[in-house]
Coordinates of C-alpha atoms and ligand atoms in Angstrom, one line a residue:
M1259 CA -64.1 -23.0 -15.8
E1260 CA -63.4 -23.5 -12.5
K1261 CA -59.2 -23.1 -12.4
N1262 CA -58.7 -24.5 -8.0
M1263 CA -54.7 -24.5 -7.1
R1264 CA -53.7 -26.9 -4.3
L1265 CA -50.7 -25.0 -1.7
I1266 CA -48.1 -26.2 0.2
L1267 CA -47.1 -23.2 3.2
I1268 CA -43.8 -22.4 4.3
G1269 CA -44.1 -20.7 7.3
F1270 CA -47.6 -20.4 9.2
G1271 CA -46.1 -16.7 10.7
V1272 CA -48.2 -13.4 10.4
V1273 CA -47.9 -13.3 6.5
G1274 CA -49.3 -16.5 6.1
Q1275 CA -52.0 -17.1 8.4
G1276 CA -53.4 -13.2 7.0
F1277 CA -53.2 -15.3 3.1
A1278 CA -55.0 -18.0 4.9
E1279 CA -58.0 -15.6 6.1
I1280 CA -58.5 -14.3 2.7
L1281 CA -59.1 -17.2 1.1
R1282 CA -61.1 -18.1 3.5
D1283 CA -62.9 -14.5 3.6
K1284 CA -62.6 -14.4 0.0
A1285 CA -63.6 -17.9 -1.3
A1286 CA -67.0 -17.2 -2.2
Q1287 CA -66.4 -14.2 -4.6
L1288 CA -63.3 -15.3 -5.7
T1289 CA -65.0 -17.6 -7.3
Q1290 CA -67.6 -16.5 -8.5
E1291 CA -65.8 -13.8 -9.3
Q1292 CA -63.1 -15.1 -11.6
G1293 CA -63.7 -19.0 -11.7
F1294 CA -60.7 -19.4 -9.2
S1295 CA -60.6 -21.5 -6.2
A1296 CA -57.4 -23.1 -3.9
Q1297 CA -56.7 -24.8 -1.2
I1298 CA -54.2 -25.8 1.3
I1299 CA -52.5 -28.6 1.4
G1300 CA -49.8 -28.5 3.4
V1301 CA -48.3 -25.9 6.1
V1302 CA -44.9 -26.5 7.6
T1303 CA -43.1 -24.3 10.2
A1304 CA -40.0 -24.6 12.6
S1305 CA -42.2 -24.1 15.6
K1306 CA -46.1 -25.4 15.2
G1307 CA -45.8 -28.1 13.5
T1308 CA -46.1 -30.3 10.2
L1309 CA -49.4 -30.8 9.2
Y1310 CA -50.7 -32.9 4.9
R1311 CA -54.2 -33.1 3.6
P1312 CA -53.9 -34.0 -0.1
E1313 CA -57.9 -33.7 0.9
G1314 CA -57.0 -29.9 2.1
L1315 CA -57.1 -29.0 5.2
D1316 CA -59.5 -26.7 7.1
I1317 CA -58.5 -23.0 7.6
D1318 CA -60.8 -21.9 10.2
A1319 CA -59.2 -25.3 12.0
L1320 CA -55.6 -24.3 10.6
L1321 CA -55.7 -20.6 12.2
G1322 CA -57.3 -22.0 15.1
A1323 CA -54.1 -24.4 15.7
A1324 CA -51.7 -21.8 15.1
E1325 CA -53.2 -19.4 18.0
S1326 CA -52.7 -21.8 20.3
G1327 CA -48.8 -21.9 19.2
S1328 CA -49.7 -26.3 18.5
F1329 CA -50.2 -27.4 15.1
A1330 CA -51.4 -30.7 17.6
S1331 CA -54.3 -28.9 18.6
Y1332 CA -55.7 -29.1 14.5
P1333 CA -58.7 -32.0 14.6
E1334 CA -58.5 -35.2 13.4
Q1335 CA -58.9 -35.2 9.8
K1336 CA -59.3 -38.7 7.4
G1337 CA -56.3 -38.2 5.7
L1338 CA -54.4 -36.3 7.8
K1339 CA -50.6 -36.8 8.3
R1340 CA -48.5 -34.7 11.0
D1341 CA -44.8 -35.7 10.7
L1342 CA -44.1 -34.8 6.9
S1343 CA -41.1 -32.8 6.3
A1344 CA -41.4 -30.3 3.7
D1345 CA -39.3 -32.3 1.5
A1346 CA -41.7 -35.4 1.1
M1347 CA -44.5 -33.0 0.9
I1348 CA -43.5 -31.4 -2.1
E1349 CA -41.5 -34.3 -4.2
G1350 CA -45.0 -36.0 -3.1
R1351 CA -46.1 -33.8 -6.6
A1352 CA -49.6 -33.3 -5.6
A1353 CA -49.6 -29.1 -5.1
D1354 CA -49.1 -26.6 -7.9
A1355 CA -47.8 -23.9 -6.2
L1356 CA -45.6 -23.5 -3.5
V1357 CA -45.9 -19.9 -1.1
E1358 CA -42.7 -19.3 0.8
V1359 CA -43.9 -17.4 3.8
S1360 CA -41.3 -18.5 6.0
P1361 CA -38.9 -15.5 8.0
T1362 CA -36.0 -14.2 6.0
D1363 CA -32.7 -14.5 5.7
L1364 CA -30.7 -13.1 4.2
D1365 CA -27.0 -14.8 5.1
T1366 CA -27.7 -17.9 3.1
A1367 CA -31.8 -17.5 2.7
E1368 CA -32.1 -21.0 4.1
P1369 CA -34.0 -23.0 4.3
A1370 CA -36.5 -21.8 1.7
L1371 CA -34.0 -21.5 -1.2
S1372 CA -33.3 -25.7 -0.6
F1373 CA -37.5 -25.5 -0.8
C1374 CA -37.8 -22.9 -3.8
H1375 CA -35.0 -25.5 -5.7
L1376 CA -36.8 -29.0 -4.7
A1377 CA -40.6 -27.1 -6.4
L1378 CA -39.3 -26.3 -8.9
E1379 CA -38.0 -29.6 -9.8
N1380 CA -40.9 -31.3 -8.6
G1381 CA -43.7 -29.2 -11.3
M1382 CA -45.4 -26.0 -9.0
H1383 CA -44.8 -22.6 -9.7
L1384 CA -42.9 -20.3 -6.7
V1385 CA -44.6 -17.5 -4.7
L1386 CA -42.5 -15.4 -2.2
A1387 CA -43.2 -13.2 0.5
N1388 CA -40.1 -14.1 2.1
K1389 CA -37.1 -11.8 0.7
G1390 CA -34.2 -14.1 1.4
P1391 CA -34.3 -16.8 -2.1
V1392 CA -35.1 -13.9 -4.1
A1393 CA -32.2 -10.9 -3.1
L1394 CA -29.7 -14.1 -2.8
D1395 CA -30.3 -16.4 -6.0
Y1396 CA -32.8 -14.5 -8.8
A1397 CA -30.8 -15.7 -11.4
S1398 CA -30.8 -19.0 -10.5
L1399 CA -33.9 -19.7 -9.5
N1400 CA -36.1 -17.9 -12.6
A1401 CA -33.8 -19.6 -15.3
K1402 CA -35.2 -23.0 -13.3
A1403 CA -38.9 -22.0 -13.4
T1404 CA -38.3 -20.5 -17.5
E1405 CA -36.6 -24.5 -18.0
Y1406 CA -39.9 -26.0 -16.3
N1407 CA -41.9 -23.5 -17.4
L1408 CA -43.0 -22.2 -13.9
Q1409 CA -43.7 -19.1 -12.6
M1410 CA -42.5 -17.8 -9.7
R1411 CA -43.1 -14.2 -8.5
Y1412 CA -42.7 -12.2 -5.1
E1413 CA -45.2 -9.3 -5.3
A1414 CA -45.4 -9.7 -1.8
T1415 CA -41.3 -9.4 -0.9
V1416 CA -41.1 -5.4 -2.1
M1417 CA -44.1 -2.9 -0.7
A1418 CA -45.9 -5.9 0.3
G1419 CA -49.3 -6.0 -1.9
T1420 CA -48.8 -1.9 -2.6
P1421 CA -48.2 -3.7 -6.7
V1422 CA -44.6 -2.3 -7.3
I1423 CA -43.2 -5.4 -9.1
S1424 CA -46.4 -5.5 -11.4
L1425 CA -46.2 -2.2 -12.2
A1426 CA -42.9 -2.3 -13.2
G1427 CA -43.2 -5.4 -15.0
D1428 CA -46.7 -4.8 -16.6
A1429 CA -47.7 -1.7 -16.9
L1430 CA -44.9 -0.1 -17.2
A1431 CA -43.1 -2.4 -19.2
G1432 CA -43.0 0.0 -22.0
C1433 CA -40.9 2.5 -20.5
E1434 CA -37.5 2.4 -19.5
I1435 CA -36.6 2.8 -15.7
R1436 CA -34.0 4.4 -14.8
S1437 CA -33.4 5.1 -11.8
A1438 CA -36.0 4.1 -8.0
R1439 CA -36.0 5.7 -5.0
G1440 CA -38.4 5.5 -1.7
I1441 CA -39.6 4.4 1.9
L1442 CA -39.2 0.2 1.6
N1443 CA -39.8 -0.5 5.5
G1444 CA -42.4 -0.4 6.9
T1445 CA -40.8 -0.7 10.7
T1446 CA -38.7 1.7 10.5
N1447 CA -40.8 4.7 9.0
Y1448 CA -42.8 3.6 11.6
I1449 CA -40.2 3.9 14.7
L1450 CA -39.6 7.5 13.2
T1451 CA -42.7 8.3 12.6
Q1452 CA -43.8 7.7 16.2
M1453 CA -40.7 8.6 17.7
E1454 CA -41.7 12.6 16.3
G1455 CA -45.2 12.1 18.0
G1456 CA -42.6 11.6 21.2
M1457 CA -42.3 7.9 21.8
S1458 CA -39.3 5.5 22.7
Y1459 CA -37.3 4.0 20.3
S1460 CA -37.8 1.2 22.3
E1461 CA -40.9 1.8 22.4
A1462 CA -41.9 2.3 18.5
L1463 CA -40.2 -1.1 18.4
A1464 CA -42.0 -2.9 20.3
Q1465 CA -45.6 -1.3 18.4
A1466 CA -44.1 -2.5 15.7
Q1467 CA -43.7 -6.4 16.6
A1468 CA -46.8 -6.1 17.7
L1469 CA -48.7 -4.6 14.9
G1470 CA -46.3 -7.9 13.0
F1471 CA -44.6 -5.3 10.6
A1472 CA -41.1 -6.1 12.0
E1473 CA -38.9 -9.5 10.9
S1474 CA -38.8 -12.1 13.4
D1475 CA -35.1 -10.9 14.0
P1476 CA -35.9 -7.1 13.7
S1477 CA -32.3 -6.0 13.7
G1478 CA -32.9 -6.7 9.9
D1479 CA -35.1 -3.4 10.0
V1480 CA -33.5 -0.9 12.0
E1481 CA -30.3 -1.3 10.3
G1482 CA -31.4 -1.0 7.2
W1483 CA -30.6 -4.9 5.8
D1484 CA -34.1 -5.8 5.4
A1485 CA -34.1 -2.5 3.0
A1486 CA -30.9 -3.4 1.4
A1487 CA -32.5 -6.8 0.2
K1488 CA -35.7 -5.1 -1.7
V1489 CA -32.7 -2.9 -3.0
L1490 CA -31.3 -5.8 -4.3
I1491 CA -34.6 -7.7 -5.7
L1492 CA -35.5 -4.5 -7.4
C1493 CA -32.0 -4.1 -9.1
Q1494 CA -33.3 -7.4 -10.2
S1495 CA -36.6 -6.7 -12.0
L1496 CA -36.3 -3.1 -13.2
F1497 CA -33.3 -2.9 -14.6
G1498 CA -31.5 -7.4 -15.2
R1499 CA -29.1 -6.8 -12.7
P1500 CA -28.0 -8.8 -10.5
M1501 CA -25.6 -7.2 -7.5
R1502 CA -25.0 -8.8 -3.8
M1503 CA -25.4 -7.4 -0.4
D1504 CA -21.6 -6.0 -1.0
D1505 CA -22.5 -3.7 -3.7
L1506 CA -24.4 -1.7 -2.0
D1507 CA -24.0 0.7 0.9
V1508 CA -26.3 0.4 3.4
S1509 CA -27.1 2.1 7.0
G1510 CA -30.3 1.6 9.1
I1511 CA -31.7 4.7 12.1
S1512 CA -30.4 2.6 15.4
A1513 CA -28.4 5.6 15.8
I1514 CA -30.9 8.0 15.7
D1515 CA -32.0 9.1 18.8
S1516 CA -35.2 12.2 19.7
A1517 CA -32.5 15.0 20.5
D1518 CA -31.7 13.7 16.3
I1519 CA -35.7 13.7 15.5
A1520 CA -36.4 17.6 17.6
E1521 CA -33.3 19.3 16.1
A1522 CA -34.7 18.2 12.5
Q1523 CA -38.6 18.9 13.3
S1524 CA -37.0 22.6 14.5
A1525 CA -35.6 23.3 11.4
G1526 CA -38.5 22.0 8.9
E1527 CA -37.3 18.9 8.1
R1528 CA -37.6 15.1 9.6
Y1529 CA -35.4 11.7 9.0
K1530 CA -36.4 8.8 6.2
L1531 CA -34.9 5.8 5.7
I1532 CA -34.4 6.4 1.9
A1533 CA -33.6 3.0 -0.5
Q1534 CA -32.2 4.1 -3.9
A1535 CA -31.8 1.5 -7.0
A1536 CA -30.1 2.5 -10.2
P1537 CA -28.3 0.1 -12.8
D1538 CA -24.8 0.8 -11.8
G1539 CA -26.1 1.0 -8.2
G1540 CA -27.6 1.1 -4.4
E1541 CA -28.1 2.6 -1.2
V1542 CA -30.2 2.4 2.0
R1543 CA -29.3 5.4 5.0
A1544 CA -31.7 7.3 6.8
R1545 CA -31.7 10.8 5.4
R1546 CA -32.4 14.1 6.5
I1547 CA -35.2 15.9 4.1
P1548 CA -37.4 18.9 3.7
L1549 CA -41.6 18.3 4.2
S1550 CA -41.4 19.4 0.6
D1551 CA -40.1 16.4 -0.1
P1552 CA -43.2 13.9 -1.2
L1553 CA -41.8 11.4 0.6
A1554 CA -41.6 13.3 4.2
S1555 CA -45.5 12.8 4.5
V1556 CA -45.5 9.2 4.3
G1557 CA -45.9 8.3 8.0
G1558 CA -45.9 4.6 9.6
A1559 CA -45.6 1.1 7.7
T1560 CA -46.7 3.2 4.9
N1561 CA -44.0 3.1 1.7
A1562 CA -43.8 4.7 -1.8
I1563 CA -41.0 4.4 -4.5
T1564 CA -41.0 6.8 -7.2
L1565 CA -39.5 5.2 -10.4
E1566 CA -37.7 7.7 -12.9
T1567 CA -39.1 7.0 -16.3
D1568 CA -37.6 7.9 -19.3
L1569 CA -41.5 8.0 -21.4
L1570 CA -43.9 9.2 -18.4
G1571 CA -41.2 10.6 -15.9
A1572 CA -41.6 9.6 -12.6
V1573 CA -44.4 7.3 -11.4
T1574 CA -45.4 7.8 -7.8
L1575 CA -46.5 4.8 -6.3
I1576 CA -48.2 4.8 -2.1
G1577 CA -49.5 2.6 0.2
A1578 CA -48.8 -0.4 2.7
G1579 CA -45.2 -1.5 2.9
A1580 CA -45.7 -4.0 5.6
G1581 CA -48.5 -6.5 7.9
K1582 CA -50.4 -9.3 7.8
L1583 CA -53.6 -8.7 5.7
A1584 CA -51.6 -6.0 3.3
T1585 CA -48.7 -8.6 2.7
G1586 CA -51.1 -11.8 2.4
S1587 CA -52.6 -9.7 -0.3
A1588 CA -50.0 -9.9 -2.5
I1589 CA -49.6 -13.6 -1.8
L1590 CA -53.2 -14.2 -3.2
T1591 CA -52.4 -11.2 -6.4
D1592 CA -49.8 -13.7 -7.5
L1593 CA -51.4 -16.9 -7.7
L1594 CA -54.4 -14.8 -9.4
A1595 CA -51.8 -13.9 -12.3
I1596 CA -50.4 -18.2 -12.2
S1597 CA -54.0 -18.8 -12.2
S1598 CA -55.7 -17.3 -14.8
S1599 CA -52.2 -17.4 -17.3
Q1600 CA -52.6 -21.1 -17.6
Ligands
HSE1252 N1 -40.3 -5.6 8.2 C1 -40.5 -5.8 6.6 C2 -40.9 -3.6 7.1 C3 -42.0 -6.0 6.2 O1 -41.1 -3.3 8.9 O2 -41.4 -3.5 5.7 C4 -42.3 -6.5 4.9 O3 -41.5 -6.3 4.4

């Protein structure tokens, strides 16, 4: 039986557009092979405008309008509303899931957090790429999802579509995970890799922004806060431990210059922004690691994580950590998981 999911997207930047492209390009395959289809019925953005059509929005027209910078160029369609607020859309209860892909705010997680609570209260599943609500308010969102018999899924928040959340929660469900250590920020790993090739810090950061790896405010990446948010999410997800930013020791890569990189290289070492999570705490810190450390060979926007388990020992996962399709793919994976469990 075909299952059609109706979606409201909050945000339509790199990740939202990547997800929409995937949905368009894989529509026939998803229907044929998995009996899954999805329609985007609403999109809310801070800068491009708002579109809502319960019968479904046209993805090509949506992507074209986003590229033009404003939804004003989206063509007229029967039933189209251009000025509906996010609250009104959610309270209209026409959608099955809220897809939160707006920029991450690690101070308050707003306005995303309020939309997430409202969506659950109105019977919608939650799928997030936005790290803010998961990092800052996991416990109450999860409790509300359970209360309303709904799912909150957030694979995209850590290592983009590289499936560390489902690896830990499903494939390693019989293991105790004792700690995690890895490279969890694509932007900083890209910058460090490019600097080793001789590029300046600012040019490498500009490239990471142009490639869609960096946050809207890239200071969150380079100062370590993005990786720290992922540590908070892992502490919840792997160990069931709620932690706050204050509990973590966080620093980034902005103090590392070309001379530091060259000095490390001549000593047979490499700088990496290493994130660690354990049941009793976590940290994010730039470290000089020997080339023999497996993390030393992880370059560009690629991420890697090693989970220390009781039954299997170390399990390492390496894959894309940021980017349009790499992150959009996680949204699709989460929606497929929700759809197949209905
Ligand atoms: N800015 C993030 C990074 C995006 O560079 O890893 C993926 O969470």
